[in-house]
CSV table of C-alpha atoms in Angstrom, one decimal:
chain,number,residue,atom,x,y,z
A,23,MET,CA,93.5,118.5,107.8
A,24,ASN,CA,91.9,116.8,111.0
A,25,ALA,CA,90.2,113.5,111.2
A,26,LYS,CA,86.6,114.8,111.2
A,27,VAL,CA,87.4,116.6,107.7
A,28,LEU,CA,88.9,113.4,106.4
A,29,ARG,CA,85.7,111.5,107.5
A,30,VAL,CA,83.4,113.9,105.8
A,31,LEU,CA,85.5,113.7,102.7
A,32,GLU,CA,85.4,109.9,102.9
A,33,TYR,CA,89.1,110.0,102.5
A,34,ASP,CA,89.3,106.5,103.9
A,35,LYS,CA,87.2,105.1,101.0
A,36,VAL,CA,89.6,106.8,98.5
A,37,ILE,CA,92.6,105.2,100.3
A,38,HIS,CA,90.8,101.9,100.2
A,39,MET,CA,90.4,102.1,96.5
A,40,LEU,CA,94.0,103.2,96.1
A,41,GLU,CA,95.3,100.3,98.2
A,42,GLN,CA,93.6,97.8,96.0
A,43,LYS,CA,95.8,99.0,93.1
A,44,ALA,CA,99.0,98.1,95.0
A,45,THR,CA,100.3,94.6,94.3
A,46,SER,CA,102.5,94.0,97.3
A,47,ASP,CA,101.9,94.1,101.0
A,48,PRO,CA,104.4,96.7,101.8
A,49,GLY,CA,103.1,98.7,98.9
A,50,ARG,CA,99.5,98.5,100.2
A,51,GLN,CA,100.8,99.6,103.6
A,52,LEU,CA,102.2,102.7,102.1
A,53,CYS,CA,98.9,103.4,100.5
A,54,ARG,CA,97.2,103.1,103.8
A,55,ASP,CA,99.9,105.5,105.4
A,56,LEU,CA,99.1,108.2,102.8
A,57,VAL,CA,97.9,111.5,104.3
A,58,PRO,CA,97.1,114.8,102.5
A,59,MET,CA,100.2,116.9,101.8
A,60,THR,CA,100.7,120.6,102.3
A,61,ASP,CA,104.0,121.3,101.0
A,62,LEU,CA,103.7,122.5,97.3
A,63,ALA,CA,107.1,121.0,96.1
A,64,GLN,CA,106.1,117.6,97.6
A,65,ILE,CA,102.8,117.7,95.9
A,66,GLU,CA,104.2,118.6,92.5
A,67,GLN,CA,106.8,115.9,92.8
A,68,ALA,CA,104.1,113.3,93.7
A,69,GLN,CA,102.0,114.6,90.8
A,70,THR,CA,104.9,114.4,88.3
A,71,GLU,CA,105.7,110.6,89.5
A,72,THR,CA,102.2,109.5,89.2
A,73,ALA,CA,101.9,111.2,85.7
A,74,ASP,CA,105.3,109.5,84.7
A,75,ALA,CA,104.1,106.1,86.0
A,76,LEU,CA,100.9,106.6,84.0
A,77,THR,CA,102.8,107.2,80.9
A,78,ARG,CA,104.8,104.0,81.5
A,79,ILE,CA,101.7,102.0,82.0
A,80,PHE,CA,100.3,103.2,78.7
A,81,GLN,CA,103.6,102.4,76.9
A,82,LYS,CA,104.4,99.0,78.6
A,83,GLY,CA,101.3,97.9,80.5
A,84,SER,CA,100.9,97.3,84.3
A,85,LEU,CA,103.7,96.3,86.8
A,86,ASN,CA,103.2,93.7,89.5
A,87,PHE,CA,105.2,93.6,92.8
A,88,GLY,CA,103.3,90.8,94.2
A,89,SER,CA,106.2,88.5,95.5
A,90,ASN,CA,107.6,91.5,97.5
A,91,LYS,CA,107.5,90.8,101.1
A,92,PRO,CA,108.6,92.7,104.2
A,93,LEU,CA,112.2,92.3,104.9
A,94,GLY,CA,112.7,94.3,108.2
A,95,MET,CA,113.4,91.2,110.3
A,96,CYS,CA,115.7,89.6,107.8
A,97,LEU,CA,117.9,92.6,107.3
A,98,ARG,CA,118.2,93.1,111.2
A,99,SER,CA,119.2,89.5,111.5
A,100,LEU,CA,121.9,89.9,108.7
A,101,GLU,CA,123.1,93.1,110.4
A,102,ILE,CA,123.8,91.1,113.6
A,103,GLY,CA,125.4,88.1,111.9
A,104,SER,CA,122.5,85.8,112.5
A,105,THR,CA,121.7,82.8,110.2
A,106,LEU,CA,118.4,83.3,108.2
A,107,SER,CA,116.0,80.4,107.8
A,108,SER,CA,115.2,79.0,104.4
A,109,GLU,CA,112.0,80.9,104.3
A,110,GLU,CA,113.8,84.2,104.8
A,111,LEU,CA,116.4,83.5,102.3
A,112,LEU,CA,113.8,82.7,99.7
A,113,ARG,CA,112.1,85.9,100.5
A,114,ILE,CA,115.5,87.8,99.7
A,115,ALA,CA,115.6,85.6,96.4
A,116,GLY,CA,112.1,86.7,95.6
A,117,LEU,CA,112.9,90.4,96.1
A,118,LEU,CA,116.0,90.2,93.8
A,119,GLU,CA,114.1,88.4,91.1
A,120,ASN,CA,111.4,91.0,91.5
A,121,THR,CA,114.1,93.6,91.2
A,122,ALA,CA,115.3,92.2,88.1
A,123,ARG,CA,111.9,92.1,86.5
A,124,VAL,CA,111.1,95.6,87.6
A,125,LYS,CA,114.5,97.0,86.4
A,126,ASN,CA,113.8,95.4,83.0
A,127,PHE,CA,110.5,97.0,82.9
A,128,GLY,CA,112.2,100.4,83.6
A,129,ARG,CA,114.4,100.2,80.4
A,130,SER,CA,113.6,102.1,77.5
A,131,ASP,CA,113.0,100.2,74.1
A,132,LYS,CA,114.4,103.3,72.3
A,133,ASP,CA,118.1,103.9,71.7
A,134,GLU,CA,117.8,106.9,73.8
A,135,GLU,CA,116.8,106.1,77.2
A,136,GLN,CA,113.8,107.7,78.7
A,137,GLN,CA,114.4,110.3,81.3
A,138,ASP,CA,111.6,111.1,83.8
A,139,SER,CA,111.1,111.4,87.5
A,140,LEU,CA,111.1,107.6,88.1
A,141,THR,CA,114.3,107.0,86.1
A,142,GLU,CA,116.4,107.2,89.3
A,143,TYR,CA,114.3,104.5,91.0
A,144,PHE,CA,115.0,102.0,88.3
A,145,HIS,CA,118.7,103.0,88.0
A,146,CYS,CA,119.3,102.3,91.6
A,147,LEU,CA,117.8,98.8,91.4
A,148,GLU,CA,120.6,96.1,91.7
A,149,PRO,CA,119.2,92.5,90.8
A,150,LEU,CA,122.4,90.7,92.4
A,151,ALA,CA,121.5,87.7,90.1
A,152,PRO,CA,124.4,85.4,91.2
A,153,LEU,CA,123.0,85.6,94.8
A,154,SER,CA,119.5,85.0,93.9
A,155,LYS,CA,120.5,82.1,91.7
A,156,GLU,CA,122.7,80.6,94.4
A,157,ILE,CA,119.8,80.7,96.8
A,158,ARG,CA,117.4,78.9,94.4
A,159,ARG,CA,119.9,76.4,93.6
A,160,CYS,CA,120.3,75.4,97.2
A,161,ILE,CA,116.9,75.7,98.5
A,162,ILE,CA,114.1,74.2,96.5
A,163,ASP,CA,111.4,75.1,98.8
A,164,VAL,CA,110.8,76.3,102.5
A,165,ASP,CA,111.2,72.8,103.7
A,166,GLU,CA,113.4,71.3,101.1
A,167,ILE,CA,117.3,71.8,100.7
A,168,ALA,CA,118.7,70.5,97.4
A,169,ASP,CA,121.0,67.5,97.5
A,170,ASP,CA,123.6,69.6,95.5
A,171,ALA,CA,123.6,72.4,98.0
A,172,SER,CA,126.9,71.0,99.2
A,173,PRO,CA,129.1,68.0,98.5
A,174,ALA,CA,128.8,67.0,102.2
A,175,LEU,CA,125.0,67.1,102.1
A,176,LYS,CA,124.9,65.0,99.0
A,177,LYS,CA,127.2,62.3,100.5
A,178,ILE,CA,125.2,62.2,103.8
A,179,ARG,CA,121.9,61.8,101.8
A,180,ARG,CA,123.4,59.1,99.7
A,181,SER,CA,124.4,57.2,102.9
A,182,MET,CA,120.8,57.8,104.3
A,183,VAL,CA,119.4,56.0,101.1
A,184,LEU,CA,121.8,53.2,101.4
A,185,THR,CA,121.1,52.6,105.0
A,186,GLY,CA,117.4,52.8,104.5
A,187,GLU,CA,117.7,50.3,101.8
A,188,LYS,CA,119.6,47.9,104.1
A,189,ILE,CA,116.9,48.4,106.8
A,190,HIS,CA,114.1,47.7,104.3
A,191,ASN,CA,115.8,44.6,103.0
A,192,GLN,CA,116.4,43.2,106.4
A,193,LEU,CA,112.8,43.8,107.6
A,194,ASN,CA,111.3,42.7,104.3
A,195,SER,CA,113.0,39.4,104.7
A,196,MET,CA,111.7,39.2,108.3
A,197,VAL,CA,108.1,40.3,107.1
A,198,ASN,CA,108.0,37.8,104.3
A,199,GLY,CA,109.7,35.1,106.2
A,200,SER,CA,110.5,34.2,109.7
A,201,VAL,CA,108.0,36.4,111.6
A,202,ARG,CA,105.1,36.7,109.1
A,203,ASN,CA,102.6,34.7,111.3
A,204,TYR,CA,103.4,36.9,114.3
A,205,LEU,CA,102.4,40.1,112.3
A,206,GLN,CA,99.1,42.1,112.4
A,207,ASP,CA,99.9,43.3,108.8
A,208,ALA,CA,102.9,42.3,106.4
A,209,VAL,CA,104.0,46.1,106.4
A,210,ILE,CA,107.0,48.1,107.7
A,211,THR,CA,106.0,51.2,109.6
A,212,MET,CA,107.9,54.1,111.3
A,213,ARG,CA,107.6,55.0,115.0
A,214,ASN,CA,109.6,57.7,116.8
A,215,GLY,CA,111.8,58.0,113.9
A,216,ARG,CA,112.6,54.2,114.0
A,217,TYR,CA,111.5,51.5,111.4
A,218,CYS,CA,109.3,49.0,113.1
A,219,ILE,CA,107.0,46.0,112.4
A,220,PRO,CA,103.5,45.6,113.7
A,221,VAL,CA,103.6,42.4,116.0
A,222,LYS,CA,100.4,40.9,117.5
A,223,ALA,CA,100.6,41.4,121.2
A,224,GLU,CA,100.3,37.7,121.9
A,225,TYR,CA,103.3,37.0,120.0
A,226,ARG,CA,105.6,39.6,121.8
A,227,SER,CA,108.1,36.9,122.9
A,228,GLN,CA,108.6,35.4,119.5
A,229,VAL,CA,110.1,38.8,118.1
A,230,SER,CA,113.2,40.0,119.8
A,231,GLY,CA,113.4,43.8,119.8
A,232,LEU,CA,112.5,47.2,121.2
A,233,ILE,CA,108.7,48.3,121.7
A,234,HIS,CA,108.2,51.8,120.5
A,235,ASP,CA,104.3,52.0,120.4
A,236,GLN,CA,101.3,50.0,120.6
A,237,SER,CA,97.8,50.4,118.9
A,238,ALA,CA,94.8,51.9,120.6
A,239,THR,CA,93.4,48.6,121.5
A,240,GLY,CA,96.7,47.3,122.8
A,241,SER,CA,96.4,44.3,120.3
A,242,THR,CA,99.4,45.3,118.1
A,243,LEU,CA,102.8,46.2,119.2
A,244,PHE,CA,105.3,48.1,117.1
A,245,ILE,CA,108.6,46.5,117.5
A,246,GLU,CA,112.0,47.4,116.2
A,247,PRO,CA,113.6,44.1,115.6
A,248,MET,CA,117.2,43.8,117.1
A,249,ALA,CA,118.5,43.1,113.7
A,250,VAL,CA,118.0,46.6,112.6
A,251,VAL,CA,118.8,48.6,115.8
A,252,LYS,CA,122.3,49.4,114.8
A,253,LEU,CA,121.1,50.4,111.3
A,254,ASN,CA,118.3,52.6,112.7
A,255,ASN,CA,120.9,54.2,115.0
A,256,ASP,CA,123.1,54.8,112.0
A,257,LEU,CA,120.2,56.3,110.1
A,258,LYS,CA,119.3,58.6,113.1
A,259,GLU,CA,122.9,59.8,113.3
A,260,LEU,CA,122.8,60.6,109.5
A,261,TYR,CA,119.7,62.4,110.0
A,262,ALA,CA,121.5,64.7,112.7
A,263,GLN,CA,124.4,65.1,110.2
A,264,GLU,CA,121.9,66.2,107.6
A,265,GLN,CA,120.4,68.9,109.8
A,266,GLU,CA,123.7,70.1,110.7
A,267,GLU,CA,125.0,70.4,107.3
A,268,ILE,CA,121.7,72.2,106.3
A,269,GLN,CA,122.5,74.8,109.1
A,270,VAL,CA,126.1,75.1,107.5
A,271,ILE,CA,124.5,75.8,104.1
A,272,LEU,CA,121.9,78.3,105.4
A,273,ALA,CA,124.8,80.1,107.3
A,274,ARG,CA,126.9,80.2,104.3
A,275,LEU,CA,124.0,81.8,102.1
A,276,SER,CA,123.2,84.2,105.0
A,277,VAL,CA,126.9,85.4,104.9
A,278,ASP,CA,126.6,85.8,101.2
A,279,ALA,CA,123.6,87.9,101.6
A,280,ALA,CA,124.9,90.1,104.3
A,281,GLU,CA,127.7,91.2,101.9
A,282,TYR,CA,125.0,93.1,100.0
A,283,ILE,CA,122.8,94.2,102.7
A,284,GLU,CA,122.7,97.8,101.6
A,285,GLU,CA,121.9,96.9,98.1
A,286,ILE,CA,119.2,94.6,99.3
A,287,ARG,CA,117.7,97.3,101.6
A,288,LEU,CA,117.8,99.9,98.7
A,289,ASN,CA,116.1,97.5,96.5
A,290,TYR,CA,113.2,96.8,98.8
A,291,LYS,CA,112.7,100.6,99.5
A,292,ALA,CA,112.8,101.5,95.8
A,293,LEU,CA,110.4,98.6,94.9
A,294,VAL,CA,108.0,99.7,97.8
A,295,GLU,CA,108.0,103.1,96.6
A,296,LEU,CA,107.5,102.2,92.9
A,297,ASP,CA,104.5,100.0,93.9
A,298,PHE,CA,103.0,103.0,95.7
A,299,ILE,CA,103.5,105.3,92.6
A,300,PHE,CA,102.4,102.9,90.1
A,301,ALA,CA,99.3,102.3,92.4
A,302,LYS,CA,98.4,105.8,92.2
A,303,ALA,CA,98.8,105.7,88.4
A,304,ALA,CA,96.7,102.7,88.1
A,305,TYR,CA,94.0,104.5,90.1
A,306,ALA,CA,94.1,107.4,87.9
A,307,GLN,CA,93.9,105.2,84.8
A,308,THR,CA,90.8,103.5,86.1
A,309,TYR,CA,89.0,106.7,86.9
A,310,ASN,CA,90.4,108.8,84.0
A,311,GLY,CA,92.0,111.1,86.6
A,312,VAL,CA,93.9,114.3,85.5
A,313,ALA,CA,96.5,116.1,87.4
A,314,PRO,CA,95.1,119.2,89.0
A,315,THR,CA,97.0,122.7,89.1
A,316,PHE,CA,98.0,123.7,92.6
A,317,ASN,CA,99.1,127.1,93.8
C-alpha cells in the first residue's frame, strides 16, 4: 500500500488516535511505526493479541506503562562496562518496578492460570526486585544519593557536617563580635565554594583574609577570614571525597545491573510490545471495534 493510498484513507489520523492510547514513549513510537500488514498469519496473530488484551481490560481494567523510558543508551553503556548516571540507574529501577506491576496484572485470579496469546509476554517478565530496591535505596533522586548508600559516604558526610559546624561557629563568633562593625550585613555567605563574610570595602585592612568576590558597586568585599581557611580547605577536600565515593557507588550499581542485562533488555522489549498491544485494545474499546474476518 503506497503513501498516496494511505493519505486518501487518512491512515495517519487513525495512527494518531492509536498513539494516544499508548501510555509510554516507546509504546507510542511503536504505534507510529505501524504499517498495514499483508501476511495473513501475522494479521491473525495481531488480531488475536488485540482481542486477548481487550478481554483482559474488561476483566481487570486498563494497564499503564507510563514510567517506561527508552533504555538503548543505558544498555549499550552496560555492555561496554561504563558507569551509568544516577538518572540512568533510576530509569532501570523504574523499568523493573513497571515490570513487577505488569507481571502482577498478568496473573490470573483463578486457580487455573489463564492461557492466551499474551501469556508468554507476562511469563517472560523478570522484575529483579533486589536490584530495583538496591538502586532506590542508594539513589533518592537524580541529584541526591542517600547517606546510607555506603559506609564510606556516610562517614564523609558526617565529617562534612562537623566541619561545617566548626566553620559556622568560628564565623558566628566573628560576625557577632570582633568584626561586627566592619560588616555590610551580619551574615555568613558562600562564594566559590568557600564560606565568607561581607566586609565593607573601607574596612578591608581590618579583616585578615582572602577576597573571593565583591558586590556590583564594589562597596562590599566577600572575605574568607584566615581563621577558617584551613577548615574551608578541609571541607573542600571532603566534597571531593564525597564525589569520588558517589562514583564508586554508581559504578557498583552499574556492575550489579550489568549482570542482568539480558533480563532487562527482554523486560523492556516485552513492556513496549504489551503497551502497543494494549493500546490497540483500548482503541477497539473506545470505538466498539470488532475483529474482521480475513481471507
